[in-house]
Coordinates of C-alpha atoms and ligand atoms in Angstrom, one line a residue:
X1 CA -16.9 26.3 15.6
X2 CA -18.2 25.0 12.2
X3 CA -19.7 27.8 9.8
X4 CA -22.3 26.7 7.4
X5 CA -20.8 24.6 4.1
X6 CA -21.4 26.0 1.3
X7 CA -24.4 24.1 -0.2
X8 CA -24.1 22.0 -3.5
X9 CA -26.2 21.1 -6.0
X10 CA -27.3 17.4 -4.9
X11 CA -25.7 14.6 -7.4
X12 CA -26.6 11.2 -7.1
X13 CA -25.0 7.9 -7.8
X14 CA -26.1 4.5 -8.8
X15 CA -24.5 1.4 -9.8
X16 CA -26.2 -0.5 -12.7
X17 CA -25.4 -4.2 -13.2
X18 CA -21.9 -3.9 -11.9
X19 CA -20.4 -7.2 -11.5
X20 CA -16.6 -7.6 -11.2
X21 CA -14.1 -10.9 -11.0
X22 CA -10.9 -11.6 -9.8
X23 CA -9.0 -14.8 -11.6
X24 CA -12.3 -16.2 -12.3
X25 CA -13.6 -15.3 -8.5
X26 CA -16.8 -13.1 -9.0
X27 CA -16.5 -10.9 -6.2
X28 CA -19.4 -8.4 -7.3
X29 CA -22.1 -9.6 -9.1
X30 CA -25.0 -7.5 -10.6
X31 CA -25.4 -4.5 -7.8
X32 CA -27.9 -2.4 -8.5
X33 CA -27.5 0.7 -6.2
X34 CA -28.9 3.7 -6.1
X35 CA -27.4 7.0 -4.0
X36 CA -29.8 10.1 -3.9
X37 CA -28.8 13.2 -3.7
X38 CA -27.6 14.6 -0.8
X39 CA -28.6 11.7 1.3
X40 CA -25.9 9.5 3.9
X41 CA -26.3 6.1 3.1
X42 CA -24.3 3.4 5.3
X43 CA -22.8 0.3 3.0
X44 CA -22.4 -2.9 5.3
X45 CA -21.1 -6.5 4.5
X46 CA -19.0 -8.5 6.5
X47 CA -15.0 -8.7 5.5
X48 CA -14.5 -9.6 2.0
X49 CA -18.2 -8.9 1.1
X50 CA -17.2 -6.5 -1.7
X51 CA -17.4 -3.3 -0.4
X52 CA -14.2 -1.2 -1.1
X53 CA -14.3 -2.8 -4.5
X54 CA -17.7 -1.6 -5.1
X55 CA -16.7 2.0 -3.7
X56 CA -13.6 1.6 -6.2
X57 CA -16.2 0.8 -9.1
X58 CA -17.9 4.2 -7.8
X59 CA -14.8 6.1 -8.2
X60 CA -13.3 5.0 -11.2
X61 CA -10.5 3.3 -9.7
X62 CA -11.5 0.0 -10.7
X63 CA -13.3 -0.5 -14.1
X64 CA -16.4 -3.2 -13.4
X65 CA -16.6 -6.1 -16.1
X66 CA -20.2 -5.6 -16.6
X67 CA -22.7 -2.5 -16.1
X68 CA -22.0 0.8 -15.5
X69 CA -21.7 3.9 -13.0
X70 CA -24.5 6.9 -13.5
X71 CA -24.3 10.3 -12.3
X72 CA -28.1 12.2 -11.7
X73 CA -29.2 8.3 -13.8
X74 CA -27.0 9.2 -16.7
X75 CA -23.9 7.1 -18.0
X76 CA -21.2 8.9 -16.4
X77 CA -18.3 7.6 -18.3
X78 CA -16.1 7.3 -15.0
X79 CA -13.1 5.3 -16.6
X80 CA -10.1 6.9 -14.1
X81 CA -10.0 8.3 -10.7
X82 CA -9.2 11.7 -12.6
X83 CA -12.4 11.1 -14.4
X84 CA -14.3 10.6 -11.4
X85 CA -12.5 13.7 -9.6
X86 CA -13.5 15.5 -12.4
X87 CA -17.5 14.7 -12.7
X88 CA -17.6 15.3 -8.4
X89 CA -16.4 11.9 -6.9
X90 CA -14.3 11.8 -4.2
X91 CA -13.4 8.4 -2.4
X92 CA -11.8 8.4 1.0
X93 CA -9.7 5.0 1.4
X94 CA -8.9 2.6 4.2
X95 CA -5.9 3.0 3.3
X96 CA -4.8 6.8 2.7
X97 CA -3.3 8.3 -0.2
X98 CA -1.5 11.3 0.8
X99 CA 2.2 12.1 -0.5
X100 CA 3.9 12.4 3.1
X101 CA 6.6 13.8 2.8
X102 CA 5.1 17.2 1.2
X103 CA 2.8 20.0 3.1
X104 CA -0.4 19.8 4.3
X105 CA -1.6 22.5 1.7
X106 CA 0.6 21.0 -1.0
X107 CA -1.5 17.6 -0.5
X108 CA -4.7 19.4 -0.4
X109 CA -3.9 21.3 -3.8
X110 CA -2.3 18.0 -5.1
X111 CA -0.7 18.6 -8.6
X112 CA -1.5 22.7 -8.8
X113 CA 1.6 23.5 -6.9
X114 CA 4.2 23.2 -9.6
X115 CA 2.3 26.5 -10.7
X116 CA 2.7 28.1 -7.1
X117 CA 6.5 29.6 -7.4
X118 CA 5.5 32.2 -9.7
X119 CA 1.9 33.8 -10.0
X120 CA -0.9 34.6 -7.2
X121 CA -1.6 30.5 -7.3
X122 CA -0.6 29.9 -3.8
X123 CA -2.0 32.8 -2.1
X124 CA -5.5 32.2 -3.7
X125 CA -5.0 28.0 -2.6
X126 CA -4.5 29.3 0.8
X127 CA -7.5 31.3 0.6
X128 CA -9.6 28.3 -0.3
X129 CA -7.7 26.5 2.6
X130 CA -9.2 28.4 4.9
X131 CA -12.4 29.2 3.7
X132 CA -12.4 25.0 3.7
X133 CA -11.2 25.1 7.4
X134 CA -13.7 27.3 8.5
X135 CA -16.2 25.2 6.9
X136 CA -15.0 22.0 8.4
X137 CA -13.8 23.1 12.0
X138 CA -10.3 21.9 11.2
X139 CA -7.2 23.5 12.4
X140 CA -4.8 21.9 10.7
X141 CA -1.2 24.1 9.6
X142 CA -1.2 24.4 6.3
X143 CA 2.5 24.2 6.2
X144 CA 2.7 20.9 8.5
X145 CA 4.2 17.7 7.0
X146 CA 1.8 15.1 6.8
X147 CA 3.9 12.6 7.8
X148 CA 4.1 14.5 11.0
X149 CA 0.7 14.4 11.4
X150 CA -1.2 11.4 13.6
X151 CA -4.0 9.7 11.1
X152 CA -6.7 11.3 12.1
X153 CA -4.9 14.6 10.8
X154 CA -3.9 13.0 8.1
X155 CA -7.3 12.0 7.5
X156 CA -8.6 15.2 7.5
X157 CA -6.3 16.3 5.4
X158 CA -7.6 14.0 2.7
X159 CA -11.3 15.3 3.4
X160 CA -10.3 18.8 2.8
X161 CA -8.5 17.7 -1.0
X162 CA -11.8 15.8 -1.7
X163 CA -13.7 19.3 -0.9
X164 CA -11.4 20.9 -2.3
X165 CA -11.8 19.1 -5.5
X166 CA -15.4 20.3 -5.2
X167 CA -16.5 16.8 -4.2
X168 CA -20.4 16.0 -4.6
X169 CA -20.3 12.8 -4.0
X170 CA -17.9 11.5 -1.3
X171 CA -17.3 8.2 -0.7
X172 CA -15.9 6.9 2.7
X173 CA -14.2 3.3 3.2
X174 CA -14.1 2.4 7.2
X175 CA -12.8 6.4 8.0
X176 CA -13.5 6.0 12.0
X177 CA -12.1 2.8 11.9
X178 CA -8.7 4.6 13.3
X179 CA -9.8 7.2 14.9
X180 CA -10.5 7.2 18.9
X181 CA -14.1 8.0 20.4
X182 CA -14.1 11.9 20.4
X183 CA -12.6 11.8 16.6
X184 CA -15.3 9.6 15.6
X185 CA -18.4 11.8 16.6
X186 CA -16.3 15.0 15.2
X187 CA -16.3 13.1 12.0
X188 CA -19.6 12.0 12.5
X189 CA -20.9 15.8 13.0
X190 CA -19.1 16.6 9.8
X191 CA -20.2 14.4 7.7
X192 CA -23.5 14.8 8.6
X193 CA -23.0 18.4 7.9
X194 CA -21.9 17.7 4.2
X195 CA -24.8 16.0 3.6
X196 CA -27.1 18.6 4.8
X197 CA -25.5 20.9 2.5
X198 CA -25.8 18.4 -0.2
X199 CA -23.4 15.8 -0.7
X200 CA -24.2 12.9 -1.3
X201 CA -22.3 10.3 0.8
X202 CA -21.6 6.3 0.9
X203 CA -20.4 5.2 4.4
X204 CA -18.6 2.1 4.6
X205 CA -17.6 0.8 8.4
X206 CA -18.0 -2.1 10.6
X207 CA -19.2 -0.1 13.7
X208 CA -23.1 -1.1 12.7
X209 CA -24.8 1.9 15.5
X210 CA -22.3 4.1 13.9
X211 CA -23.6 3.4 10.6
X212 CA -27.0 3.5 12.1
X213 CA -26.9 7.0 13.6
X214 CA -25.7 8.3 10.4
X215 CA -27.4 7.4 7.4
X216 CA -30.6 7.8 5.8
X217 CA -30.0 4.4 4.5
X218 CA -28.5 1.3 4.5
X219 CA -27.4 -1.6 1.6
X220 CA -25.9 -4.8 2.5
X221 CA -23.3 -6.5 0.8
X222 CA -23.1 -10.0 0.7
X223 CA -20.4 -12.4 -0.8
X224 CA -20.8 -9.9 -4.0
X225 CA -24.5 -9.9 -3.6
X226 CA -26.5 -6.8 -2.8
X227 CA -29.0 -8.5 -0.9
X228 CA -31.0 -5.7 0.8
X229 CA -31.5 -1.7 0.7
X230 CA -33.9 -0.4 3.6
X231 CA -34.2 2.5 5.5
X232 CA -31.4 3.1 8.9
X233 CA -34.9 3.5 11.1
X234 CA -36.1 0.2 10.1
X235 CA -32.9 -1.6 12.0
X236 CA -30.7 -2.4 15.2
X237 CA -27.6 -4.0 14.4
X238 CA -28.6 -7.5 15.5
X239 CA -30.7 -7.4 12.0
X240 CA -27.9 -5.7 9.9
X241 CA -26.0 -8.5 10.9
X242 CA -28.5 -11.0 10.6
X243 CA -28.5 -9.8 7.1
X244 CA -24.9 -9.8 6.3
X245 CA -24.4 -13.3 7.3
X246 CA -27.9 -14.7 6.0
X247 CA -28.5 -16.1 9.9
X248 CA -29.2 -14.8 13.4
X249 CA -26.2 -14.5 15.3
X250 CA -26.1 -13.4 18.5
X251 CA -23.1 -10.8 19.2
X252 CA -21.7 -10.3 22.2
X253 CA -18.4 -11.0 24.2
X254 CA -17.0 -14.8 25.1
X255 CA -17.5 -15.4 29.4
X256 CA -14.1 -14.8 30.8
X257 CA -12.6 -18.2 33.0
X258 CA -11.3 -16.5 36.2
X259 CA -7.1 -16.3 36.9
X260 CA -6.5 -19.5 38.9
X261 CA -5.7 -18.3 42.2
X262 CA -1.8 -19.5 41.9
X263 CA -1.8 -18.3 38.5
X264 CA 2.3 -17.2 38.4
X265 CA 3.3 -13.8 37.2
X266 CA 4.3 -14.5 33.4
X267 CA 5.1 -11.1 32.6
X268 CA 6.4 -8.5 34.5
X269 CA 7.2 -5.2 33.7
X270 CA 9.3 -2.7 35.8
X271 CA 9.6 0.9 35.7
X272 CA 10.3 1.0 31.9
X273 CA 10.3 4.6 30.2
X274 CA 11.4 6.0 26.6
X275 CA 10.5 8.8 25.2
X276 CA 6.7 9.5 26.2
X277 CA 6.4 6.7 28.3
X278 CA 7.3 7.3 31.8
X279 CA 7.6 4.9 34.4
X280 CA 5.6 2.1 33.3
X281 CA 4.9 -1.0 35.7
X282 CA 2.6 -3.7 35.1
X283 CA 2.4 -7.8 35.9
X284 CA -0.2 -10.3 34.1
X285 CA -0.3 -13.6 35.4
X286 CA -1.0 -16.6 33.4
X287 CA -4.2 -17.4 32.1
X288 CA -5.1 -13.4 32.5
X289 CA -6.0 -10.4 29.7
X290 CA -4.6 -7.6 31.0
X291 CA -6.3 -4.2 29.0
X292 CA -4.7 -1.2 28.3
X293 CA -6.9 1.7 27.5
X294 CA -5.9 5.4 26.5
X295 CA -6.4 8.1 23.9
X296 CA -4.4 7.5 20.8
X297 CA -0.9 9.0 21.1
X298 CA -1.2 8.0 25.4
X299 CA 1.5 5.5 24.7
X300 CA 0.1 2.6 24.0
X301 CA 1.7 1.3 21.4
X302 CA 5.3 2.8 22.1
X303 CA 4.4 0.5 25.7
X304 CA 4.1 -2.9 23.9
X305 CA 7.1 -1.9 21.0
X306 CA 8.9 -1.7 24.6
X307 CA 8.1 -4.8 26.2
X308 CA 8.6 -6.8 23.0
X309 CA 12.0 -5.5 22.0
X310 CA 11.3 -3.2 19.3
X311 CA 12.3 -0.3 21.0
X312 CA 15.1 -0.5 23.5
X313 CA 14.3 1.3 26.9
X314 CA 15.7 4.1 28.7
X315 CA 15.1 3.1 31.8
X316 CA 13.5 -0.1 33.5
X317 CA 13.2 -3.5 32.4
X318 CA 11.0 -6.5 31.4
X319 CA 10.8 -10.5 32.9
X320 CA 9.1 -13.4 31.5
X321 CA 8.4 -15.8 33.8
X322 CA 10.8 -14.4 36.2
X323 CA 13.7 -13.9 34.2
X324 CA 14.6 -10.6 33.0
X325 CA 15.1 -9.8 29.4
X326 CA 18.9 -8.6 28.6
X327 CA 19.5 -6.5 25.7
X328 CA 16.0 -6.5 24.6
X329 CA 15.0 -7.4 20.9
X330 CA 12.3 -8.8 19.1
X331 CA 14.5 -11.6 18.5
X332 CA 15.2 -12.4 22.3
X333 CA 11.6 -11.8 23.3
X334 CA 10.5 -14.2 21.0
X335 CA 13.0 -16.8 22.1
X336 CA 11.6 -16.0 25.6
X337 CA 7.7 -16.5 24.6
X338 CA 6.4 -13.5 23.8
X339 CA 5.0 -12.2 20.4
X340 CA 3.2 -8.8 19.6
X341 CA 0.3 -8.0 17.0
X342 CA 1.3 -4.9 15.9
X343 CA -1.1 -2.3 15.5
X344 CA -0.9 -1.7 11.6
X345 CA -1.2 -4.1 9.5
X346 CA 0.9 -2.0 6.2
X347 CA 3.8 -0.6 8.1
X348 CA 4.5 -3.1 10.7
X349 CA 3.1 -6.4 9.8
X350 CA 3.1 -7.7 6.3
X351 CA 5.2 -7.8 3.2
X352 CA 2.3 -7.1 1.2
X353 CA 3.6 -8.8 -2.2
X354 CA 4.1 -12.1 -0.9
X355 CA 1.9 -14.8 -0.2
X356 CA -0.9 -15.5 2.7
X357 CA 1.4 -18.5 3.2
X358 CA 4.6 -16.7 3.6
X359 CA 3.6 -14.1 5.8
X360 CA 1.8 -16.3 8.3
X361 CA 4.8 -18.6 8.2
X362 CA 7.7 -15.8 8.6
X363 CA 8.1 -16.2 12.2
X364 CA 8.4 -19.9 12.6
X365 CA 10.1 -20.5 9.8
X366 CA 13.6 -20.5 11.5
X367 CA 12.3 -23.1 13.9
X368 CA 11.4 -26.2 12.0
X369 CA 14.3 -28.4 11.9
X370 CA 13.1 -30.3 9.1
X371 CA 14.7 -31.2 5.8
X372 CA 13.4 -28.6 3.1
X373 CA 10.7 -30.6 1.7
X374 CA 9.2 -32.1 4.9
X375 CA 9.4 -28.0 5.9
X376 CA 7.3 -27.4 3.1
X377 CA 4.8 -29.5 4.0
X378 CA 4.6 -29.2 8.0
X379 CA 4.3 -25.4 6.7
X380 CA 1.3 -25.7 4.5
X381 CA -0.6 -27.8 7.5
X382 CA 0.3 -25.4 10.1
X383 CA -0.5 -22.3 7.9
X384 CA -3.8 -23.5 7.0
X385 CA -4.5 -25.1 10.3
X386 CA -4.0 -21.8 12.0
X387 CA -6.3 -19.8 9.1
X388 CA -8.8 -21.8 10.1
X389 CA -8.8 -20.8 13.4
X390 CA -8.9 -17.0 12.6
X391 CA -11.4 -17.8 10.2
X392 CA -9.4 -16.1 7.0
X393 CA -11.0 -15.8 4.0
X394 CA -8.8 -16.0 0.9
X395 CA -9.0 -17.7 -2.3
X396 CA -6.1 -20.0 -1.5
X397 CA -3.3 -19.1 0.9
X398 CA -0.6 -19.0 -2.3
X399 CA -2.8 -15.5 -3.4
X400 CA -0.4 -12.5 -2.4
X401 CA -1.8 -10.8 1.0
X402 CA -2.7 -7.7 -0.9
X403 CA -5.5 -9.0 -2.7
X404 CA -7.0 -10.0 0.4
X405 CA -10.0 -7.6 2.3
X406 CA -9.1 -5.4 5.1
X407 CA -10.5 -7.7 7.5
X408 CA -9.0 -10.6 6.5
X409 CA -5.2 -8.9 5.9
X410 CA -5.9 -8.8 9.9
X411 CA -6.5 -12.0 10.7
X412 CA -4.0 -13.1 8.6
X413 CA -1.8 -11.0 10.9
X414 CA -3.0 -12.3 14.0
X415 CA -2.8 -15.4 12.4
X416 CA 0.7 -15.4 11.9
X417 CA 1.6 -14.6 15.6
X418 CA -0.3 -17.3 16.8
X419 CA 1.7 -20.1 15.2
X420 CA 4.4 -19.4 16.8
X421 CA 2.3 -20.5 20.4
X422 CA 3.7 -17.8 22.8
X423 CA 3.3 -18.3 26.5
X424 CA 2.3 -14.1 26.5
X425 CA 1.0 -12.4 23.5
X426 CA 0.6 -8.7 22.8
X427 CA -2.1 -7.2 21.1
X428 CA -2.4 -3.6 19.5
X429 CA -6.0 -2.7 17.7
X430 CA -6.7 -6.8 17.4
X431 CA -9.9 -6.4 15.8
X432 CA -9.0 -2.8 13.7
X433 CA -11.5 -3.4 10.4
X434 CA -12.8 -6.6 11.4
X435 CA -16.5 -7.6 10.7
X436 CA -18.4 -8.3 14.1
X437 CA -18.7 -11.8 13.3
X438 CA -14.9 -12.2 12.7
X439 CA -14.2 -9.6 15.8
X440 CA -16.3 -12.6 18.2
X441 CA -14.2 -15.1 16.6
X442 CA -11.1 -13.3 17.3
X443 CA -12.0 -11.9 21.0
X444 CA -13.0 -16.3 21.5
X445 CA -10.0 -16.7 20.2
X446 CA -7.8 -14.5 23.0
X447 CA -10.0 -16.0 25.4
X448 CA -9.1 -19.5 24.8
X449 CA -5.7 -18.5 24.2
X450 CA -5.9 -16.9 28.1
X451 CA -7.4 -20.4 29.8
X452 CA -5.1 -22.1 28.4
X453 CA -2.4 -20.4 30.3
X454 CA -1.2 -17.2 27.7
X455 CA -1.0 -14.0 29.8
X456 CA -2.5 -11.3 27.3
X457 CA -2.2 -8.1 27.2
X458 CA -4.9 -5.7 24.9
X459 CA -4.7 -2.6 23.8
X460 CA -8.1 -1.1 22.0
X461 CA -9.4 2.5 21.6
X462 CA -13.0 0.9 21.6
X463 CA -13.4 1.1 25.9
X464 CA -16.6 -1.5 25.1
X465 CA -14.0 -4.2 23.7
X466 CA -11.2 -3.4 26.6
X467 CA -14.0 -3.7 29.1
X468 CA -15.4 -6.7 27.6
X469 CA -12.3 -8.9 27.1
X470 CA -10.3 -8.3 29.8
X471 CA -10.0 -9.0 33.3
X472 CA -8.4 -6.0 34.4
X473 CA -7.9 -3.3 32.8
X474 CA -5.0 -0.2 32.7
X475 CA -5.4 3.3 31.8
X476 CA -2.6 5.6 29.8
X477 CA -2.6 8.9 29.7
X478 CA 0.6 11.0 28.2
X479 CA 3.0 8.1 28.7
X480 CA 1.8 7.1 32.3
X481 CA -0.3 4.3 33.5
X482 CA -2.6 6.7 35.9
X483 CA -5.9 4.2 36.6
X484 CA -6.4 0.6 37.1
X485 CA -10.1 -0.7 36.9
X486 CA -11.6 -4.5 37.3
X487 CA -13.5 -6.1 34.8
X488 CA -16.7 -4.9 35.6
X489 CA -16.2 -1.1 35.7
X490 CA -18.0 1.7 34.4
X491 CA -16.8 2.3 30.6
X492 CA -17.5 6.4 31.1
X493 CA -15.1 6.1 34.3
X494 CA -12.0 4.4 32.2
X495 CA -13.3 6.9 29.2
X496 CA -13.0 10.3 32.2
X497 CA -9.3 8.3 33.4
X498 CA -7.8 9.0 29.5
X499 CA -9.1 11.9 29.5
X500 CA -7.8 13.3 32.8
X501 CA -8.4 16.9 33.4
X502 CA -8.4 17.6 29.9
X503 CA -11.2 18.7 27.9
X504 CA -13.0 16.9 25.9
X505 CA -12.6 18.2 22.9
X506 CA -8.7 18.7 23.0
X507 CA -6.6 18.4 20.0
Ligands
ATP601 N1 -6.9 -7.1 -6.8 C1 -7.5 -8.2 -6.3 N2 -7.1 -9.4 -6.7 C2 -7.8 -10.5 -6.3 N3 -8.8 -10.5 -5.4 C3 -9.2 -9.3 -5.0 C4 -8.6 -8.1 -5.4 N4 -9.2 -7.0 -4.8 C5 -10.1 -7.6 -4.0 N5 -10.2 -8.9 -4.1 C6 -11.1 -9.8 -3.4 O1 -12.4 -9.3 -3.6 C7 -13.2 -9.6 -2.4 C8 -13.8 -8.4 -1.9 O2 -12.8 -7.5 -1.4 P1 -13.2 -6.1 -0.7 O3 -11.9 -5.5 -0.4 O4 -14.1 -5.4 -1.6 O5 -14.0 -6.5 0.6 P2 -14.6 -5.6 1.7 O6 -16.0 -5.8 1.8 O7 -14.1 -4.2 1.6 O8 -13.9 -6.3 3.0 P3 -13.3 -5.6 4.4 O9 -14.4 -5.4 5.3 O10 -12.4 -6.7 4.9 O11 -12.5 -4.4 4.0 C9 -12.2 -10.3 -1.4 O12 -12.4 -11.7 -1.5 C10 -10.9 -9.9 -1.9 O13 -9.9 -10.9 -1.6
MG602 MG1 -12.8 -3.0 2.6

């Protein structure tokens, strides 16, 4: 149970002039954006719009090139995060920024525990832990290491230092964006809470009727351009989005073709089992999405690392096409057709200091039998040929992939498993901080990818998008594959199947 937060005295935020360039790229240009006190308000834009540089202006960890940040309308002379930290601003990235291998308290009193070894500094920390627990609902163990901890700990973790810090203002850059359905509206619930005692809070996410059930009120970024501030009750997110892209666009998901009836099995799994998973078998035909729904930590994941190789199984094994994988590795599964999107983009996807190019090229490199400068070449087409096709937006695919949006370090990920035309692919979180526009470009694209013979397999925490894309779809729970539902089911059955007989609000 939450107790009341403590209230604080309401600070608001505004942005005056800010514009901002990158290489001679304006990629904010003259916001003018006022936060009042104590109020939610949801900051929207499609992938590459601006926003986590704008929250970065906000918190002092970028400096703009023109204007200014005010606190309560006054210059605020924000210059460093520590500045910010310092006058109440908190921001909450997409990407967090915890030290993993220390303590979950040690994070949360981040750079006051050198002091703890000798005097009363720890004891009174861990008083203000609690107190900050209670407030929250959290039960996290104060001596836990985070890198222990799933993300959505970890994430609250991060929450409890910016409270901790005595945060007024809190800025929040796509936080639901991996959490699964029950995390979400706990998050939701707190955050609302914050603000009712006072804080003043900038929402940043793609989920538009998240951002529409929580603030007081929204902004929308486009291409660096803040083209509109209105009130949450004055939209749906058909005209948030009309707004972000400067057209109507009707969102909703691609028609599925049906399996041709002698469709052959192109992927079949046998009894595989590691660790959590137990006893895994599954079969997707050609031409079909197969989708494979659970609560994060069900197995997911660990399930496709298995079937492409990147784990070796303890038990059970995998065919494509009818012949069965020996010695499995990512190497041999690729040989054999099949690729996987992994699931996070940082850890398991891209070598974030070299270029769009090279990243999306990585896997096929090996391939071209072509003399180095006619490899060059066939590269550059087929790079930018396939970035087309996920619709990536970059300045020029030589840029390193860091400097590229959320979104589009993504696509640029799917991207990159595309061109190397499997015959079955495997997707984890496809459309994980993707704009809705770019998520119906990507959800086309693993329809087309299916009629033209690809056996797919999907795995999302969002039951909507499982639902929606695929033509059957496969429920984990604790390592098992326990339900199996047809395209057309209900999403609160598939949503009771993950859940099983535990309660909803588990940990
Ligand atoms: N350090 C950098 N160097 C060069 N370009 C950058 C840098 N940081 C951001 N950009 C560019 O600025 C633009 C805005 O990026 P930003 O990350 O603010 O977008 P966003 O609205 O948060 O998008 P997303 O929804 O994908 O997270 C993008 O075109 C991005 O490539
Ligand atoms: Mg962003």
């Amino acid at each position: 149970m939450m107790t009341p937060v403590a209230q604080r005295s309401g600070l608001g935020i505004s942005a005056r002039g800010v514009g901002k360039s990158y290489g001679g790229v304006s990629v904010l240009r003259d916001v003018d954006l006022d936060v009042r006190p104590g109020e939610i308000l949801g900051l929207v834009g499609e992938n590459g719009a601006g926003k986590s540089t704008l929250l970065r202006v906000l918190a002092g960890s970028i400096r703009p090139d023109t204007g200014e940040v005010l606190l309560n309308g006054e210059p605020a002379g924000i210059r460093t995060p520590k500045d910010a930290i310092s006058r109440g601003v908190s921001l909450i990235s997409q990407e967090l920024a915890l030290v993993p291998a220390r303590t979950v308290l040690e994070n949360v009193f981040l750079g006051s525990w050198d002091g703890w070894a000798g005097g009363h500094g720890r004891a009174r920390d861990l008083q203000t832990f609690q107190r900050l627990q209670e407030e929250t609902g959290f039960r996290l163990a104060p001596d836990a290491i985070v890198a222990s901890l799933p993300i959505g700990r970890q994430q609250q973790v991060e929450i409890l230092k910016a409270l901790a810090r005595g945060a007024q203002v809190l800025a929040l850059d796509e936080p639901t964006a991996v959490l699964a359905g029950h995390e979400k509206e706990g998050l939701l619930d707190l955050i609302r809470k914050l603000a009712e005692g006072g804080t003043t809070v900038v929402f940043v996410s793609h989920f538009l009727d998240e951002v529409l059930s929580i603030a007081d009120r929204v902004a929308v970024l486009r291409d660096g351009d803040l083209v509109a501030t209105d009130d949450a009750s004055s939209h749906q997110p058909a005209s948030l989005v009309a707004m972000m892209v400067g057209r109507q666009v009707d969102v909703m998901y691609p028609t599925l073709p049906p399996v041709p009836e002698d469709a052959p099995v192109a992927l079949s799994v046998e009894g595989l089992s590691r660790g959590m998973v137990r006893d895994v078998s599954l079969q997707v035909r050609a031409g079909e999405i197969l989708g494979v729904a659970g609560l994060v930590g069900s197995g997911r994941s660990e399930l496709l690392r298995m079937i492409f190789g990147a784990d070796t199984p303890a038990a059970g094994r995998v065919l494509v096409h009818g012949a069965p994988l020996k010695a499995p590795s990512p190497a041999r599964a690729m040989a054999a057709g099949l690729a996987l999107v992994p699931e996070s983009r940082k850890e398991q996807g891209l070598a974030l200091t070299r270029s769009v190019r090279d990243n999306v090229a990585a896997p096929t490199l090996s391939r071209r039998r072509l003399g180095p400068f006619a490899k060059r070449k066939a590269e550059r087409r087929a790079v930018a040929d396939v970035a087309r096709r996920v619709d990536l937006r970059a300045k020029g695919l030589g840029v390193p992939i860091w400097t590229l949006s959320g979104g589009n370090q993504q696509k640029a990920l799917f991207a990159k498993w595309l061109l190397t035309e499997p015959s079955v692919l495997l997707v984890d979180e496809p459309t994980r901080g993707v704009d809705v526009v770019a998520k119906q470009q990507i959800h086309g694209l693993i329809v087309d990818l299916a009629a033209s013979g690809v056996a797919v397999v999907v795995v999302s925490s969002e039951v909507e998008e499982v639902l929606g894309l695929a033509h059957r779809v496969v429920v984990m729970r604790r390592g098992r594959a326990v339900a199996e539902f047809a395209q057309n089911a209900a999403a609160g059955d598939v949503v009771a199947a993950a859940f099983g007989d535990e309660a909803r609000n588990h940990d």
